[in-house]
Structures are given as C-alpha cells and as structure tokens.
Coordinates of C-alpha atoms in Angstrom, one line a residue:
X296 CA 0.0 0.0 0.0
X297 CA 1.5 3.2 -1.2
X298 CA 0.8 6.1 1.6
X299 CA 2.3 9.0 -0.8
X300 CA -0.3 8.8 -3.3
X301 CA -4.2 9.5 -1.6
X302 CA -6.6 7.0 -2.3
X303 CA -8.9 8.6 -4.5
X304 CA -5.6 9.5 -6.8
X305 CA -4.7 5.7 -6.9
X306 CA -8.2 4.7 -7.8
X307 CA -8.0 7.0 -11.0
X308 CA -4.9 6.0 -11.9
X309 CA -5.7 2.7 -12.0
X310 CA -8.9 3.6 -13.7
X311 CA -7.6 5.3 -16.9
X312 CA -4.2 2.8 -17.3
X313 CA -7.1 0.3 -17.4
X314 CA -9.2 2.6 -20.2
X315 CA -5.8 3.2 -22.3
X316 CA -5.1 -0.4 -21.8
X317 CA -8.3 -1.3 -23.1
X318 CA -9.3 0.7 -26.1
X319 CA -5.3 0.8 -27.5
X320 CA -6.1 -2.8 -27.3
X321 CA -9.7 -1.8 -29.6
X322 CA -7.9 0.0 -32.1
X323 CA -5.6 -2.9 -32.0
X324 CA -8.2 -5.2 -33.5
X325 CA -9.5 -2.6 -35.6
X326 CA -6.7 -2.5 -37.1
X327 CA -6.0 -5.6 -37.9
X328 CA -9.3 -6.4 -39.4
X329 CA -8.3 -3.8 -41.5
X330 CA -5.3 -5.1 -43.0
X331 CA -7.0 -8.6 -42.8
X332 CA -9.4 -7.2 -45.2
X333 CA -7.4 -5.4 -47.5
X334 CA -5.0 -8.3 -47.0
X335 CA -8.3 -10.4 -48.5
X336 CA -8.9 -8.1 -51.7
X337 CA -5.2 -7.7 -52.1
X338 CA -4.7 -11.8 -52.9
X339 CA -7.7 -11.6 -55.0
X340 CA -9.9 -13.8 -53.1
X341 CA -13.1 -10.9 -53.5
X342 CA -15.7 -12.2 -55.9
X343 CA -16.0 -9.1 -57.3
X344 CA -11.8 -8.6 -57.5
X345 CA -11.6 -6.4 -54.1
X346 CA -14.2 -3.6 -55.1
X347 CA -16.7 -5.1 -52.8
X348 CA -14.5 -4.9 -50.1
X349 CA -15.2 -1.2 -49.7
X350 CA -18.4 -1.1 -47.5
X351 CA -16.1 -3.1 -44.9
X352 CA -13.1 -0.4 -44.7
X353 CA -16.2 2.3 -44.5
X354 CA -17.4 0.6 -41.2
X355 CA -14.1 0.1 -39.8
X356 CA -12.3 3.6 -40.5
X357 CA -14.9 5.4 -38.6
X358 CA -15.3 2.6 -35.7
X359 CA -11.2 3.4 -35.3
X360 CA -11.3 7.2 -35.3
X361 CA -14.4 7.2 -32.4
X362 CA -12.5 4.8 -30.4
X363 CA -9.2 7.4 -30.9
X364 CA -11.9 10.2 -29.5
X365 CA -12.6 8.5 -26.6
X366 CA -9.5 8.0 -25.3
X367 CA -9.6 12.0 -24.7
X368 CA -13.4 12.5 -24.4
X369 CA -14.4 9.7 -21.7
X370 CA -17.6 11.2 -21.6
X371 CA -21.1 9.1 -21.6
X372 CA -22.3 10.7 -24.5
X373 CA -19.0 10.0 -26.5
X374 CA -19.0 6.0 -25.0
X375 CA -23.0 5.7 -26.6
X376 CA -22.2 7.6 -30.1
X377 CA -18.9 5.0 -30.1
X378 CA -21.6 2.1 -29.3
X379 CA -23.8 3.5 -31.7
X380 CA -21.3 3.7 -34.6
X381 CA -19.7 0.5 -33.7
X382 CA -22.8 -1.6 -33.8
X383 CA -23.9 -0.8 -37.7
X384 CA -19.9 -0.6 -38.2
X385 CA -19.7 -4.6 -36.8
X386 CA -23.1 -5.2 -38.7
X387 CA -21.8 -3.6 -41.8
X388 CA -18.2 -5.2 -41.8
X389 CA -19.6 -9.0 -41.0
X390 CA -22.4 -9.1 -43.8
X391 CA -19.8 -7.7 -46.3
X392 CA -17.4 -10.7 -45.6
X393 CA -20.1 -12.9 -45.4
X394 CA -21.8 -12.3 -48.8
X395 CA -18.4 -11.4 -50.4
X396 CA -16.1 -14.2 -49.6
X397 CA -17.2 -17.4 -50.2
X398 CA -14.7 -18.8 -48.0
X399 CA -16.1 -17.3 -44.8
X400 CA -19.5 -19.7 -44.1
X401 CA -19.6 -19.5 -40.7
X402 CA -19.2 -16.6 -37.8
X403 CA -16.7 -18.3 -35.6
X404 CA -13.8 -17.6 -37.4
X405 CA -10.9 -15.4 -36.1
X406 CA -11.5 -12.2 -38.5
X407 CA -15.1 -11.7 -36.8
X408 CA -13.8 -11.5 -33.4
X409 CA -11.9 -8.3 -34.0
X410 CA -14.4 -5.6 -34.3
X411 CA -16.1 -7.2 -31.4
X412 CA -13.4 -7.1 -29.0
X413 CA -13.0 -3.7 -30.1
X414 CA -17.0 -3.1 -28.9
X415 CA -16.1 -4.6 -25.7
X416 CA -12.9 -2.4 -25.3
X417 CA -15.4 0.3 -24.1
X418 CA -15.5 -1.2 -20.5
X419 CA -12.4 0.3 -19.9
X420 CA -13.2 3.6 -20.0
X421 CA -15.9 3.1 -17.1
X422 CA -15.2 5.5 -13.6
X423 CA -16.2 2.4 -11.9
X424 CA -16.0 -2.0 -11.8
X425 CA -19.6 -1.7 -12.1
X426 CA -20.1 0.8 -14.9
X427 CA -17.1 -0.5 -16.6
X428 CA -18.5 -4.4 -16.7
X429 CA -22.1 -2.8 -17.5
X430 CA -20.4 -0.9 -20.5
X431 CA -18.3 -4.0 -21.8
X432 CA -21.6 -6.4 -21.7
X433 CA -23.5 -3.6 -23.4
X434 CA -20.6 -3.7 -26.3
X435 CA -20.2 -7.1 -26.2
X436 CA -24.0 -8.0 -26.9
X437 CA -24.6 -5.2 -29.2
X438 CA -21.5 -6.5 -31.4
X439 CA -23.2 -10.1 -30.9
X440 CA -26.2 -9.2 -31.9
X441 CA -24.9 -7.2 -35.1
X442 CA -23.0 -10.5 -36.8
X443 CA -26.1 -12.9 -35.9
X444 CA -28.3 -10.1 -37.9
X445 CA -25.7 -9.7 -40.5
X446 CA -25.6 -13.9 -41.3
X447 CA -28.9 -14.2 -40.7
X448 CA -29.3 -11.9 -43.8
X449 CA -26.3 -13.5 -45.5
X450 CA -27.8 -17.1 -45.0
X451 CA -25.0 -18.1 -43.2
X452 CA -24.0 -20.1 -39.8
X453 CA -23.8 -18.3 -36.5
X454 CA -21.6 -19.4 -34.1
X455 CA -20.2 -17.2 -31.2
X456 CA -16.7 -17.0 -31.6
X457 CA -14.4 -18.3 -28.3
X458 CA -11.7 -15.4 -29.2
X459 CA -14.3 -12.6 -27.9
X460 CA -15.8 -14.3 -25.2
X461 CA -12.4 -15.2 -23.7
X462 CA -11.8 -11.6 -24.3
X463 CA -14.9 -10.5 -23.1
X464 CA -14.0 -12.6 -19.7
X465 CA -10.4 -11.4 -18.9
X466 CA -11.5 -7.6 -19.3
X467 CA -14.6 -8.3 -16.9
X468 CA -12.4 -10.0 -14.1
X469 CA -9.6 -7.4 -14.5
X470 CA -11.9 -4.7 -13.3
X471 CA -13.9 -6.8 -10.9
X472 CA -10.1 -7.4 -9.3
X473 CA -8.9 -3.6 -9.7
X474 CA -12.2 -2.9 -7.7
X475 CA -11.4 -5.7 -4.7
X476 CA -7.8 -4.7 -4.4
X477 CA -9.5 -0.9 -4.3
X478 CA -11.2 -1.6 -1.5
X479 CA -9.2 -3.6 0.8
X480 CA -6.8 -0.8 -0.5
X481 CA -9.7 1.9 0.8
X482 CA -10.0 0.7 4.8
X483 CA -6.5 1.2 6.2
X484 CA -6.0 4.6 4.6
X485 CA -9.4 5.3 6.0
X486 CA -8.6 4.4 9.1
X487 CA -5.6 6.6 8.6
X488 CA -7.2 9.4 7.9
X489 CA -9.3 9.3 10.8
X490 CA -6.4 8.5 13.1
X491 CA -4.9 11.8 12.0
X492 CA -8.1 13.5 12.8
X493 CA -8.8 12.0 15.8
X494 CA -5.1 13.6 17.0
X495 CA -6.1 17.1 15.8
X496 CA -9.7 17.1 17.5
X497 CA -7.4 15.8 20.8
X498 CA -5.0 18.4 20.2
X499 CA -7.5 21.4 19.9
X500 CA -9.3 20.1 23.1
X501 CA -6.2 20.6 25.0
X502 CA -5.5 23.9 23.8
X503 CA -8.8 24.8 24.9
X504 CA -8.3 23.2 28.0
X505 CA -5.4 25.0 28.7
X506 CA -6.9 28.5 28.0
X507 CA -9.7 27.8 29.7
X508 CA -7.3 26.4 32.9
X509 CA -5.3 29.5 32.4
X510 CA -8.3 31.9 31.8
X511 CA -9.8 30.4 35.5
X512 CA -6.6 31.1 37.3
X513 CA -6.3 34.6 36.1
X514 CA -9.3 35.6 36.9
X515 CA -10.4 34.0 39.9
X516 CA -7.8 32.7 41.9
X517 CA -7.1 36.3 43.0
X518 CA -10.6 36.7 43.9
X519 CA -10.6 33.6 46.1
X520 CA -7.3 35.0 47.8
X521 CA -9.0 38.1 48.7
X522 CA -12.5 36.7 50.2
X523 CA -10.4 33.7 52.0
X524 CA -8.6 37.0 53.6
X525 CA -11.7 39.4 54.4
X526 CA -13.4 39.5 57.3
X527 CA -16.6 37.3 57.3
X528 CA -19.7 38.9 56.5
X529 CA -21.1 41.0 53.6
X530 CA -19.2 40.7 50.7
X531 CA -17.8 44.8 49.1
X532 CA -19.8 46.2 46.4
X533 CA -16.4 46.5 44.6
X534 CA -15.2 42.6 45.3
X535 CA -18.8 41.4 44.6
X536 CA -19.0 43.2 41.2
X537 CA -15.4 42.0 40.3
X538 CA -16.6 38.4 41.1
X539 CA -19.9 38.8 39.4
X540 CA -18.5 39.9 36.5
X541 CA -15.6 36.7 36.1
X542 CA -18.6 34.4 36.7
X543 CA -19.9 35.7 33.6
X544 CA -16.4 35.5 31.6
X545 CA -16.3 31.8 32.7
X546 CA -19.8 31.2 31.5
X547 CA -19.0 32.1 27.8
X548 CA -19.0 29.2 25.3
X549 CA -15.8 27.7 24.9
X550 CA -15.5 28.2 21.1
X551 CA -15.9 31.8 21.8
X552 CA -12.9 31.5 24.3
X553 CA -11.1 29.9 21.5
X554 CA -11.5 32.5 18.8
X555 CA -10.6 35.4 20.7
X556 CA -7.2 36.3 20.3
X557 CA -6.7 40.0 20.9
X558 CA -9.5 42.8 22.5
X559 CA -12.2 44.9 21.0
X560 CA -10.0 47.7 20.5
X561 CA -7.5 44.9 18.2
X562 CA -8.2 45.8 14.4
X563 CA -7.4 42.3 13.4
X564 CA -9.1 40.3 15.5
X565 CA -12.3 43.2 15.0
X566 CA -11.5 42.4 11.4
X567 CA -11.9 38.5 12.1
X568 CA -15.1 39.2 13.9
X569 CA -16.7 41.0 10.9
X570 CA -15.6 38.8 8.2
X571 CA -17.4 36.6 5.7
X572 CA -16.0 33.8 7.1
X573 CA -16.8 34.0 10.2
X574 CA -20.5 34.9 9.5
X575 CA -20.6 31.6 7.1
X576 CA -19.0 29.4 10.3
X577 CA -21.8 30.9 13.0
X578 CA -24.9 30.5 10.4
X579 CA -23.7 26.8 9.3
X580 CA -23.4 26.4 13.2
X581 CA -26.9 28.0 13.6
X582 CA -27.8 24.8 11.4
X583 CA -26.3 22.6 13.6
X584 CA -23.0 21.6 12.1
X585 CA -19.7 21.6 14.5
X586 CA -17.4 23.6 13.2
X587 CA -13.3 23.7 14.3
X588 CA -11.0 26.3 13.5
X589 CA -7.8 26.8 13.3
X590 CA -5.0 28.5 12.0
X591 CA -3.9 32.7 11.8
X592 CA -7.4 34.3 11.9
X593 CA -5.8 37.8 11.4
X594 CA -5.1 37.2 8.0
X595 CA -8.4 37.3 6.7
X596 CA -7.9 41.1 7.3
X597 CA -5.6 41.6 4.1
X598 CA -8.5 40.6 1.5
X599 CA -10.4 43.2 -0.2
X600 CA -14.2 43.8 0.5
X601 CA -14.8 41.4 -2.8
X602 CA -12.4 38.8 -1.6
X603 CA -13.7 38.8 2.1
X604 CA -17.2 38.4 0.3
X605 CA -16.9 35.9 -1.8
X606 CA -14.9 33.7 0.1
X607 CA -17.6 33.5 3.1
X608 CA -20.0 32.7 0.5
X609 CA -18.2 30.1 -0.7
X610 CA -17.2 28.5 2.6
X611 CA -20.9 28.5 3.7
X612 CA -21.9 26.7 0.4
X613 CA -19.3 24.0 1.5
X614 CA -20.3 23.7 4.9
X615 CA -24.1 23.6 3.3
X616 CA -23.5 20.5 1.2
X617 CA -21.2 18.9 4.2
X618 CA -24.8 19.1 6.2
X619 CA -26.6 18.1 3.0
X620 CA -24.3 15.6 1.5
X621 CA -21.5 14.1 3.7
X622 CA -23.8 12.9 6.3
X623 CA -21.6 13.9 9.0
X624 CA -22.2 16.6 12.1
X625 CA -18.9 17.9 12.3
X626 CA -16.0 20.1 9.8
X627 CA -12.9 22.0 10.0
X628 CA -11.9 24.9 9.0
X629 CA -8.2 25.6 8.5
X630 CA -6.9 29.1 7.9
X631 CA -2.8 29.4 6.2
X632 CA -0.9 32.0 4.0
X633 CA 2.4 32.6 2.3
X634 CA 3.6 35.7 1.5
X635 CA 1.0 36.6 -1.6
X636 CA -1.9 34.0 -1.0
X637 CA -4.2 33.1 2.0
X638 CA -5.6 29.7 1.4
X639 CA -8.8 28.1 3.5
X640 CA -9.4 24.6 3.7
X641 CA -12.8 23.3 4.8
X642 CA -12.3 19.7 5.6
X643 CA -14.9 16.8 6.5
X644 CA -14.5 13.1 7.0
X645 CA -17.8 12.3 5.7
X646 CA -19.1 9.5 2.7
X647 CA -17.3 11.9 0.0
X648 CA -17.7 11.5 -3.9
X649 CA -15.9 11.5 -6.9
X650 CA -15.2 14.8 -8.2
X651 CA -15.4 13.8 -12.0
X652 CA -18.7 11.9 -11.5
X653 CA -20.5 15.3 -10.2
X654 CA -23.6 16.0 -12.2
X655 CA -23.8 18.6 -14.6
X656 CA -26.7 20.2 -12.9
X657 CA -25.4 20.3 -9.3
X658 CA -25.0 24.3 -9.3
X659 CA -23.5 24.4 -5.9
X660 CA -19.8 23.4 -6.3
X661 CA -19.5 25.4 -9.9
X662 CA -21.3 28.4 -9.4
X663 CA -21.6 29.3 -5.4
X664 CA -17.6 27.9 -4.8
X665 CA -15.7 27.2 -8.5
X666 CA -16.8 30.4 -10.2
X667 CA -16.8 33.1 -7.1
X668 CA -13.7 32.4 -6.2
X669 CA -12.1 32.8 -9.5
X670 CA -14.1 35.7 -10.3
X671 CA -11.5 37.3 -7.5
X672 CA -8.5 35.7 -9.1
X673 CA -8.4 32.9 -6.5
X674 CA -8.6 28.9 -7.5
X675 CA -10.7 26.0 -5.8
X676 CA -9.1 22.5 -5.5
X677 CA -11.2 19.2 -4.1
X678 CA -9.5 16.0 -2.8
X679 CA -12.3 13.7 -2.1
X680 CA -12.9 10.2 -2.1
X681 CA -16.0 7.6 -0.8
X682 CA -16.0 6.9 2.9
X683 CA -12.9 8.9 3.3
X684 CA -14.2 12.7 3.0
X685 CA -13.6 15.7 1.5
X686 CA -11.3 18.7 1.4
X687 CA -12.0 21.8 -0.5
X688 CA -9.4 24.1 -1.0
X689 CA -10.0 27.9 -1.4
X690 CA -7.0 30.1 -2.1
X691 CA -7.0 33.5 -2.9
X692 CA -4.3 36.5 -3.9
X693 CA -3.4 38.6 -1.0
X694 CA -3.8 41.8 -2.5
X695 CA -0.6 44.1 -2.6
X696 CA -0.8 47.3 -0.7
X697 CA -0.9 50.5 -2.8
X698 CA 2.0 52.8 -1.0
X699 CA 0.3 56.4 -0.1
X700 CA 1.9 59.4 -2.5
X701 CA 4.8 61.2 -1.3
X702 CA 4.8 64.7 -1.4
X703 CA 7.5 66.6 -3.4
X704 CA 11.1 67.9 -1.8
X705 CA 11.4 71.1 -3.6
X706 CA 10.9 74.4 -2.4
X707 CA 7.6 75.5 -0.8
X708 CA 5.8 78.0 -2.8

C-alpha cells in the first residue's frame, strides 16, 4: 500500500491505465481487421476482384477514429455515439465478408472476433467495476447481436466466436479485481485518515483546555485570595461586582474563548469578527453543524471587500452541502498564508464522492464555490474520495498594498 499517493488518486490512476489499456487494445483489432481485409482483396480472393471490399473499410475507418476520440473525451455521450457507430460498423463489416467471400461460411472464425473485442474495449473507460463491466456487456452483446443479424441476412452459420468471449471474460475480471484490491486498499487509509483526525480534534481540546485552565486562574484565583482573607460577613460592592463579572467571563462558550485572540480595540481580531468567514461558520453552526477552526485568523484582514465576500459565501456553500451531503455533524476549518496568497481549507470526514462523477446540474460546487472564487483571481481544488471525505481548498491573492503618494522635496511656494 502506497501512503504517498491518496486513495482517490490511486483509484484513477488505475482507472484510466485500465481505459488506455483497453481501447489501445480496440484499435488494436480494428486495425488488424483492416489489413486482414485489405490483406483479403489484395490476394484476389473478393468475388467481385476487391471492389466489394469497400463497404467493410467504411465501417471500420470510422469505428477506429471514435475509439481514438474516446480516449480523450471519456464522456457518456461519447462511450453511446462509439456504441452507436460501432454496432452498424460490426453489422456492416460482418455481412460484407459474409456475402463477399465465399470462403467465410460461418461466424466463428478469427476475422469476426476483432471488431467485437474492439466493442467490448469500451468497459475500460468506465469510472467504476460496475459501470465498466455494464459498458463491456452492453458492447459485447450489441456486437453479438450485429453479426447474428448480419448472417442471418447472409444465409450463413452463427456461431459465437471463443476469441471474444475469452476476451470478453479477462477484461470483466480485471476490473472486478482492480475494484477488490481498491477496496481492501480503501480501509487502512481510511482508518488513517481518521487516526490523523482523531489527534487534531485531541490536540485542539487541550488547547482549549489549557486557555480555559489559564483563563480560570487569572481571573479567579485572586478573587478567592481576597475573600479567604476578608473579614466574614457582607461581601464589598467593589469585590462582589469583580466576582460577578468573572462568573460571567467563565460562563462564555468555549469556542468563543477559543476565537478570541486579541480585545475589542485589536483591528485584526475586529476584522476577524466582521468577516465573511466568520458569518458563514456561525450560520452553518446556527444549522447545527460543528465547526473547528484553526490556523492565523488575522489574515483574513488583508482581503479586499470582494475577496472577504466571496470567500464566506463560498465556505458556507461547502459547509451547506457537508450538512446536505456528507452525512456527517462535524468540519474544519483551517486558515494558512504565504507571502502573496491566504488559502482556507474546509475539511470533512464524511461518505465523499468522486469529483469527476458530479452531475452537470449540481449548481452548488460550480457556481456558489468554482466560479466566485475565480471571479477574484483565487482557485478552488477538491480531494475527495468515498467513505474517506472531503477537502476543498479555497485560495486567494493577498492583495498588494498600494504605498500612499509622497509629497515633493522642492521648495515650498
């Protein structure tokens, strides 16, 4: 098990070596059923001399450029137009060998195995085992289907060639074995993952812990001094009021203890306070969702009114579909910068999805996160994987500081 690639990156790697693997493999046959053909007409064994062999290198040339298409368009449409052509393509090449080689009186034979590996090749290109073994049978008995048709109108035998079915089985248990391996793959980095996040959540309750430890010695202890040494009776209005108003200090929420990290009169932490951000943590709060945050709050206060705006909106809209989506209670929130960008990473260890299998019309991730945040010059990224979780990245520029006009040194008028 490789821990330097994340899961998620190893399934797709694994998913598109498969696809290459498969529909090179497509063309492969194409190919050869090609120069089989012309091979054919060449050694004059066409009863019409070779000219009849034309209708076969028509349904064959096209069934080779889709398949070349695919392999940079692996898009459902794309895999049903390549079905589409392929099946009348197969149909097409086997009745113009059957009626126009007398030699070929049966379908078992070798040459009509090609074009239907080639239809089965699209099981590669699946995101999935499952899609990927539905898309292969789909090819496989469309292809099928085509030759019977195509001797049935020759008045020929058909007989299911063993070449494509022995094709049809290896591809089928290569992907049902890339998808076990995937998932006994999937539980120790899952586990992982949590592990890691188990030590932060720790790590942020002892920080807490120890404000809160240090926040109740400072502010008490010296009020407990100074009653244990009075005289007994009636407490002072001015020791009564001091210990009335620590009592209510103490009784603050915790992750308001947390967040504060300067006073009122602090422009950065006022700046924190008043932020986008911080308005889209307290409302997805509001909704119930536990939120943790950590990193330099202060630097939200070098964006720009637009950056500061759009970036809240965006982290609500991911802390909105972790409530919606991840089926999970709880998120982080982690703030960072480098000298010219401020990135913000809201993290969840909920069910997770696959990025490229995101439907078309799900509006949320394109237009509330994607397209805000590049409408200020910033970029989104998303690591995400099933039963793992999520991590969206926001990053913006940290907008340079225009320096105030000097005034001129020559002579005052």
């Amino acid at each position: 098990m490789s821990f330097g690639l994340p899961n998620h990156l190893v399934r797709t790697v694994h998913s598109r070596a498969l696809a290459n693997a498969s529909q090179w493999g497509g063309i492969a046959c194409l190919a050869a059923a090609l120069a089989t053909v012309l091979l054919t007409a060449a050694n004059g064994m066409a009863s019409q001399g070779g000219a009849g062999v034309w209708p076969t290198v028509i349904a064959l040339v096209p069934m080779i450029g889709m398949l070349a298409v695919l392999r940079r368009v692996r898009t459902v449409i794309m895999t049903i137009a390549y079905l589409v052509v392929g099946t009348f393509g197969t149909f097409l090449y086997a009745l113009t060998l059957l009626t126009q080689t007398p030699s070929y009186r049966e379908t078992s034979l070798f040459v009509f195995a090609l074009p239907v590996i080639a239809m089965l090749a699209i099981g590669g290109a699946g995101s999935g085992a499952l899609v990927g073994v539905l898309w292969s049978t789909l090819g496989y008995a469309l292809a099928e289907v085509a030759v019977l048709i195509a001797a049935h109108l020759a008045d020929r035998a058909f007989l299911p060639d063993v070449t494509s079915l022995l094709a049809y089985l290896v591809l089928v248990s290569v992907m049902i074995l890339d998808a076990y391996v995937s998932v006994g793959r999937h539980t120790p980095q899952t586990l992982i993952h949590r592990a890691v996040r188990d030590v932060h959540a720790s790590s942020v309750r002892h920080e807490l812990a120890v404000e809160f430890a240090a926040e109740l010695h400072d502010a008490v202890l010296s009020e407990l001094v100074t009653v244990a040494a009075s005289v007994p009776g009636e407490l002072s209005p001015r020791l009564r009021t001091l210990i009335e108003r620590d009592l209510v200090e103490l009784g603050r929420d915790a992750a308001t203890l947390s967040e504060r990290h300067g006073t009122v009169d602090d422009p950065d932490a006022s700046a924190w306070h008043e932020s986008g951000l911080v308005k889209a943590i307290e409302q997805s709060r509001d909704d119930g969702l536990v939120i943790a945050v950590s990193g330099d709050r202060e630097l939200v206060a070098t964006l720009s009114p637009a950056q500061d705006r759009a970036l809240g909106l965006a982290v609500r809209q991911c802390l909105v579909n972790v409530l919606r989506h991840a089926g999970t209670a709880e998120a982080d929130v982690a703030i960072s910068a480098s000298d010219d960008e401020l990135s913000v990473m809201v993290i969840d260890a909920g069910r997770g999805f696959v990025p490229a299998e995101t439907a078309a019309d799900r509006m949320g991730l394109r237009t509330s996160v994607h397209e805000r945040i590049e409408h200020v010059g910033g970029t989104v990224t998303i690591w995400s994987s099933r039963e793992v979780g999520t991590t969206v990245m926001l990053t913006l520029p940290i907008p340079v500081p225009v320096a105030a006009p000097t005034q001129s040194d020559g002579p005052a008028a």
